[in-house]
Short mmCIF file of C-alpha atoms in Angstrom, two decimals:
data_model
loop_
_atom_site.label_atom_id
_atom_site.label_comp_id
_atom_site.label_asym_id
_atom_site.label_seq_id
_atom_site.Cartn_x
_atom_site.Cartn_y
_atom_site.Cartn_z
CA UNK V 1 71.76 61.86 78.40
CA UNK V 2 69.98 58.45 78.79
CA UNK V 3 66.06 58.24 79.65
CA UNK V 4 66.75 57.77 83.50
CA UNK V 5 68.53 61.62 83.48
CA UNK V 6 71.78 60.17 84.13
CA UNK V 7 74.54 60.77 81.69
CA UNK V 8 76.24 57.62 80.04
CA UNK V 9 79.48 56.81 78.82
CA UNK V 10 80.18 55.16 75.63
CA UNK V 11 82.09 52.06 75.26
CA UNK V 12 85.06 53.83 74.30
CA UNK V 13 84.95 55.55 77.45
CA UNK V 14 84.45 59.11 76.47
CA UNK V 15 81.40 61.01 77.89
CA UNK V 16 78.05 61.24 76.41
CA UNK V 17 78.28 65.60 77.32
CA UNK V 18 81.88 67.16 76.97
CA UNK V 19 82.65 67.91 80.62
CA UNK V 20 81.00 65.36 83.42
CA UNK V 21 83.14 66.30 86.41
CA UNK V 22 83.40 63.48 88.67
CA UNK V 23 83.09 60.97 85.97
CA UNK V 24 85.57 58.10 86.34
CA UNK V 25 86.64 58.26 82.47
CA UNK V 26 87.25 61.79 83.47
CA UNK V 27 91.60 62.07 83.76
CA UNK V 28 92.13 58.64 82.79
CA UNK V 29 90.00 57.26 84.97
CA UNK V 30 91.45 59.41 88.22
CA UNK V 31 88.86 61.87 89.67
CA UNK V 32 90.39 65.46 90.14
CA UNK V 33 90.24 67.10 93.35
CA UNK V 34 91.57 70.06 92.40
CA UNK V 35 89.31 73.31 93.40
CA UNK V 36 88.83 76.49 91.39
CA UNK V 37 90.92 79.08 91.95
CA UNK V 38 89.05 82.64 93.37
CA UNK V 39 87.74 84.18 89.21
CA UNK V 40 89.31 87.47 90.26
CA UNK V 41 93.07 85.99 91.12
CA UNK V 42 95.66 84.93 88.29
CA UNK V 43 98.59 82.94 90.03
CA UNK V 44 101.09 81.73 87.29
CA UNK V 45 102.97 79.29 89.94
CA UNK V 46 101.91 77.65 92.80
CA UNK V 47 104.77 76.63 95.39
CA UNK V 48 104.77 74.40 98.16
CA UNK V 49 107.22 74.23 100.89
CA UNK V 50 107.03 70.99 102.94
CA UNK V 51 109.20 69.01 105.63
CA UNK V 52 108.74 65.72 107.22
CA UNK V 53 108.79 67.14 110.77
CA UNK V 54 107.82 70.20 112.55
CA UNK V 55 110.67 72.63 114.06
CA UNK V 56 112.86 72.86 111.06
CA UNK V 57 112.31 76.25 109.79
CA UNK V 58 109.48 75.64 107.13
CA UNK V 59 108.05 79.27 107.70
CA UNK V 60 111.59 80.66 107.82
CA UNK V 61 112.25 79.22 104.44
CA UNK V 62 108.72 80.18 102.67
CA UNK V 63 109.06 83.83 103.93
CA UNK V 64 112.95 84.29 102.75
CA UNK V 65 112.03 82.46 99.44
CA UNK V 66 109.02 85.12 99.17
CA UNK V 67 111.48 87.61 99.96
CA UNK V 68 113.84 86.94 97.61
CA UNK V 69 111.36 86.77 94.57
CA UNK V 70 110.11 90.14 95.38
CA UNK V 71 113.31 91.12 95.45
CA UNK V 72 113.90 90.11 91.85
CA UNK V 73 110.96 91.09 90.65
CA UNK V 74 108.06 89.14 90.71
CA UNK V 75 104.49 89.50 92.12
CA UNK V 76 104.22 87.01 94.99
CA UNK V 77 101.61 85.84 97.94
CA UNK V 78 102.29 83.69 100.65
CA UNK V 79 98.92 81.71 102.13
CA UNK V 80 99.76 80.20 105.10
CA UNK V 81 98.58 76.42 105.32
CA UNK V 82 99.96 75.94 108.74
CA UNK V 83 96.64 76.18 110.67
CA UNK V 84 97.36 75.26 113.84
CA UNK V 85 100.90 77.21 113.79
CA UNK V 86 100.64 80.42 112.09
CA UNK V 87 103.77 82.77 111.94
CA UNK V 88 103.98 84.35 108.62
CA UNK V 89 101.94 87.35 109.75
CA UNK V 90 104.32 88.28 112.34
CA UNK V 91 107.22 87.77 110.25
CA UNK V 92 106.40 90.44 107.71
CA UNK V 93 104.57 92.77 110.84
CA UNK V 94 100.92 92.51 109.28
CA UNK V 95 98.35 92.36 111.99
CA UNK V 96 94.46 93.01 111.58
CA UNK V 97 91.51 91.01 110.03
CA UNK V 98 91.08 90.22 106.89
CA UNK V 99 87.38 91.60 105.57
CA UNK V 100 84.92 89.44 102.41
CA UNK V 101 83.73 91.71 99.83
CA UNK V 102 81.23 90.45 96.82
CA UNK V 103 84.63 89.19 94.95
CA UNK V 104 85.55 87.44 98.06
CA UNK V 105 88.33 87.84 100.83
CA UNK V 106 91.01 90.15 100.62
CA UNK V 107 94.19 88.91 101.73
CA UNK V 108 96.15 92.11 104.02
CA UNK V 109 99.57 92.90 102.66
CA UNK V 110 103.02 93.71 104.28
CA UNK V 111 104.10 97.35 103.87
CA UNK V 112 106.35 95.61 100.64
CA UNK V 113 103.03 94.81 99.09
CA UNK V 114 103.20 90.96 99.82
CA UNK V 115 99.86 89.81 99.93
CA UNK V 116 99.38 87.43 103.12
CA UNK V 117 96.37 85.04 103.94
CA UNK V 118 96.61 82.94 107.00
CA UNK V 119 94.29 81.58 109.58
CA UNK V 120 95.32 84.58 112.10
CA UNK V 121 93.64 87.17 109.82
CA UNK V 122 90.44 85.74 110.65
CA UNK V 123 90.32 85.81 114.59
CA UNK V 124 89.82 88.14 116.85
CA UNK V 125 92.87 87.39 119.12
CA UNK V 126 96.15 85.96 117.18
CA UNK V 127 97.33 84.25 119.88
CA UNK V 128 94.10 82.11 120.48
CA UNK V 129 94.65 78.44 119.52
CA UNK V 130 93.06 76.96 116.62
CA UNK V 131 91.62 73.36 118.25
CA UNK V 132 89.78 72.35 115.21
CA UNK V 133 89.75 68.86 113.77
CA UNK V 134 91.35 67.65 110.63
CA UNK V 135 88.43 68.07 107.52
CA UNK V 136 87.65 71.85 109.31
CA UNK V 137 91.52 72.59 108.86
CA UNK V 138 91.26 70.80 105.65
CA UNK V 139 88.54 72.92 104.78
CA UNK V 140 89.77 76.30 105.60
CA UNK V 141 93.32 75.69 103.61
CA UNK V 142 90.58 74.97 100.65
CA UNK V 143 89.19 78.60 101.31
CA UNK V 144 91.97 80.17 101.16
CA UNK V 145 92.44 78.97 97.33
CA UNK V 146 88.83 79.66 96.25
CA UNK V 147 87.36 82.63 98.23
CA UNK V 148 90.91 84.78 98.36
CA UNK V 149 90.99 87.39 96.01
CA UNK V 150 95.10 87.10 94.98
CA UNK V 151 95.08 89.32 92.53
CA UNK V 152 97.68 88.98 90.11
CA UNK V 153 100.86 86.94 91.13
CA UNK V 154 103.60 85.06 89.39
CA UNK V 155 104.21 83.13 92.49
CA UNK V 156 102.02 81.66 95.30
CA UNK V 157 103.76 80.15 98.11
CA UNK V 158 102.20 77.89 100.38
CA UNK V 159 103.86 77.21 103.94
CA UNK V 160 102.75 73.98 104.51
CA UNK V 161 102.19 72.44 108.35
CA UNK V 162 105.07 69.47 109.14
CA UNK V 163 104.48 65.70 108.14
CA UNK V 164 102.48 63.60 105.31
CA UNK V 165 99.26 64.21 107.00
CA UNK V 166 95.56 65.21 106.29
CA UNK V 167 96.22 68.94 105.00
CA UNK V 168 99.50 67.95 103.03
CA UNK V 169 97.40 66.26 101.76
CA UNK V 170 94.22 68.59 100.80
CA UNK V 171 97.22 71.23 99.63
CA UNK V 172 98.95 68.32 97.19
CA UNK V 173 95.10 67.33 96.22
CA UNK V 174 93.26 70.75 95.73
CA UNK V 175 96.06 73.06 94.37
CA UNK V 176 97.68 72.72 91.04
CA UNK V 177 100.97 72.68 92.96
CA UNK V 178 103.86 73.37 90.36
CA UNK V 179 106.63 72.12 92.65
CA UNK V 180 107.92 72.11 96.33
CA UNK V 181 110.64 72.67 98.00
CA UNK V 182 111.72 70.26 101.22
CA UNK V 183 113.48 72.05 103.81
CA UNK V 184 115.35 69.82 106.56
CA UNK V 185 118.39 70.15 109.02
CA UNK V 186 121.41 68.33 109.86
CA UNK V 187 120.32 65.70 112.29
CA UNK V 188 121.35 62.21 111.11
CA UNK V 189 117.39 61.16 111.17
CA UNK V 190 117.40 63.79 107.57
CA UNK V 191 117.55 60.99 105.61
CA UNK V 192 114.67 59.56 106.64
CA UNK V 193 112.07 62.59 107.10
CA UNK V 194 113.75 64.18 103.69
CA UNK V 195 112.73 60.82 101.66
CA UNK V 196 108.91 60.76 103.43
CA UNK V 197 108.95 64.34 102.28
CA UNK V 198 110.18 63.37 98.75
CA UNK V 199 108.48 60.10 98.54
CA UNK V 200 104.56 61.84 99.28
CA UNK V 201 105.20 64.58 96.22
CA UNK V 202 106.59 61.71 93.99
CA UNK V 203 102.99 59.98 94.83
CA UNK V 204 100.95 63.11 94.51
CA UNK V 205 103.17 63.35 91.04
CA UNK V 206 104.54 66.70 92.15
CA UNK V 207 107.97 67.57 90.94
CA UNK V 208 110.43 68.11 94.21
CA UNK V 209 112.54 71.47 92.88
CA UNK V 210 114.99 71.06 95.76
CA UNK V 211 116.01 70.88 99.41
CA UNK V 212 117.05 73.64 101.61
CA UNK V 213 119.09 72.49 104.90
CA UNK V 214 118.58 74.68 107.84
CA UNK V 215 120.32 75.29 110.89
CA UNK V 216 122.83 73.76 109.15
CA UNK V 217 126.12 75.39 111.22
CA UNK V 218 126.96 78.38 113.49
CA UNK V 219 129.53 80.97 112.38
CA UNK V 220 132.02 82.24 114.71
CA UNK V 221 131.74 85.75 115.26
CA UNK V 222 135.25 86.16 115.89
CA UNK V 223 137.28 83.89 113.39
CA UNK V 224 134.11 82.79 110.85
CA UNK V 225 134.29 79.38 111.36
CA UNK V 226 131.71 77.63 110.75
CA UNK V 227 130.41 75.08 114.05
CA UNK V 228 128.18 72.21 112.72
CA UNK V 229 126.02 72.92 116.28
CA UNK V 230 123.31 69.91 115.32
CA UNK V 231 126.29 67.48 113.80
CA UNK V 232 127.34 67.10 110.28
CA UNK V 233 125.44 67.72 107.21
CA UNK V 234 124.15 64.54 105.58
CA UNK V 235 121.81 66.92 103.10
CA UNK V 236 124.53 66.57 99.86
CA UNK V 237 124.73 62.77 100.40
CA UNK V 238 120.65 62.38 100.57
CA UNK V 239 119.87 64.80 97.77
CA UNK V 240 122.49 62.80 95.87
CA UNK V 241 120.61 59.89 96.15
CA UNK V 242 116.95 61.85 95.54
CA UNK V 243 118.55 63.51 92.13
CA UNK V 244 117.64 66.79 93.46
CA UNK V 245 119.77 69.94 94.01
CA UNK V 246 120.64 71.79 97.27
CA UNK V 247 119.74 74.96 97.07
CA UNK V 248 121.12 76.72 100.78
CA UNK V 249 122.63 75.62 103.58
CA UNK V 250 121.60 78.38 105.66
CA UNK V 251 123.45 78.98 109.31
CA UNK V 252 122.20 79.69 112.52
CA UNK V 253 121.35 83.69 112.31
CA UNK V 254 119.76 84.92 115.75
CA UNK V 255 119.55 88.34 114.11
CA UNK V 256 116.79 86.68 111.22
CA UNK V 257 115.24 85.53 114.38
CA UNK V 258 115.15 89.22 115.83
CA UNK V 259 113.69 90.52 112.46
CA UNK V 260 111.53 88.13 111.97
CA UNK V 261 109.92 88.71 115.65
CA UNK V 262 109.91 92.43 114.69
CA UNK V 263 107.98 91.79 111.69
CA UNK V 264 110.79 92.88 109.82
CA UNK V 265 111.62 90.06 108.24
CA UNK V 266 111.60 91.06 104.61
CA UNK V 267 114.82 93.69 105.30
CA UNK V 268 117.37 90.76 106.04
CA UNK V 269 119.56 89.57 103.16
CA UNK V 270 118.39 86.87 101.69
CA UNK V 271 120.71 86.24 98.77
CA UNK V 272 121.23 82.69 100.13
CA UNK V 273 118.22 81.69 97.45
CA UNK V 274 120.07 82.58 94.43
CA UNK V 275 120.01 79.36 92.87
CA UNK V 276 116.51 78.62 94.51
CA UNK V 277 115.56 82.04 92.42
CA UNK V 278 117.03 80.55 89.09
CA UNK V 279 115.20 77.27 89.87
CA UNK V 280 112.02 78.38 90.55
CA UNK V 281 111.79 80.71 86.93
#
């Protein structure tokens, strides 16, 4: 500590204390961002699942990922980081509000034991809009990494809102993300909104695990052939280029659609996520 009550760094650029958070020797000379995890949770893998638009099944893919981990085994959450577009609540049929205690808030679970935190746990009415501006959104995603009491899980997933933007951003920034996974669909624009996707985890250093392609045909329930409805998949020839596997091409299943608007989401099959499953361990 120097005589002006300011701590000093030495020419070698090490601190004059042992931790001085904020300090730009601190990481290499990168400030960290990242905020401390709730003391009474334990979350052994944090998982993000991002696309470069909206509309291409993000939540779809987060819950049946979820799912499928419970499935196999493992303790899992899902925190919802889609603000303005909430829908995993619904998906797994857990309604209510969420209540603090002294440890902090406790997330409500689905009737599997999921734990779920997401912005429509906190209102009154679920189907109010959120019309808040981009640090308050920001800011809540942050709460629901410090002040949520997890518990123990060996896999957080966050469903991320569409597109590079602000919260992306605060998610990439303030969690220790392990990996994500980019989910897309057949359109010939994937190649573009898979590499935005790709390219903003590459720059937040954030290892992409793999893409899923949704919507990606329509099976005939009559002969099972499989109609490309949205065109032909480019998904094999992009991840190609990426270096990253393909871990589903998942079809066009109204009756997911119907169990998911049931809230009984977690009873379809998801075996689609096998090698997602073997991935992610």
């Amino acid at each position: 500590m120097s005589d002006t009550g300011k701590e000093t760094c030495s020419s070698a650029g090490s601190c004059s204390r042992e931790s001085c958070e904020g300090c730009p020797s601190k990481n290499g000379g990168q400030t960290s961002f990242l905020e401390e995890l709730n003391q009474y949770s334990s979350i052994k893998k944090v998982i993000g699942v991002v696309s470069g638009k909206g509309g291409v099944g993000k939540s779809f893919v987060t819950a049946s990922l979820a799912c499928a981990m419970h499935k196999a085994g493992y303790k899992v959450g899902i925190l919802d980081a889609d603000i303005t577009g909430p829908s995993i609540p619904k998906m797994f049929g857990v309604h209510g509000t969420a209540f603090g205690t002294d440890q902090g808030i406790i997330p409500l679970e689905s009737k599997e034991g999921i734990p779920v935190m997401s912005i429509n746990l906190l209102v009154e009415d679920e189907e109010q809009p959120v019309i808040w501006r981009g640090p308050v959104i920001a800011g809540a995603v942050k709460q629901f990494w410090t002040d949520v009491v997890w518990g123990e899980l060996d896999y957080l997933f966050v469903d991320m809102p569409p597109g590079t933007g602000d919260v992306p951003l605060t998610v990439f920034q303030s969690l220790p993300v392990d990996g994500v996974v980019v989910v897309t669909s057949p359109q010939e624009l994937v190649q573009m909104i898979v590499k935005k996707a790709y390219n903003m985890a590459q720059m937040m250093k954030v290892p992409v695990l793999g893409i899923v392609e949704n919507f990606s045909y329509l099976e005939c329930p009559d002969c099972g052939k499989k109609i490309p409805v949205f065109g032909e998949s480019h998904v094999d020839q992009v991840a190609g280029e990426l270096g990253i596997p393909v871990f589903a091409k998942l079809p066009i299943d109204p009756s997911k659609a119907a169990a998911a608007d049931a809230g009984e989401f977690y009873d379809t099959d998801h075996s689609a996520f096998e090698a997602a499953i073997a991935a992610l361990k």
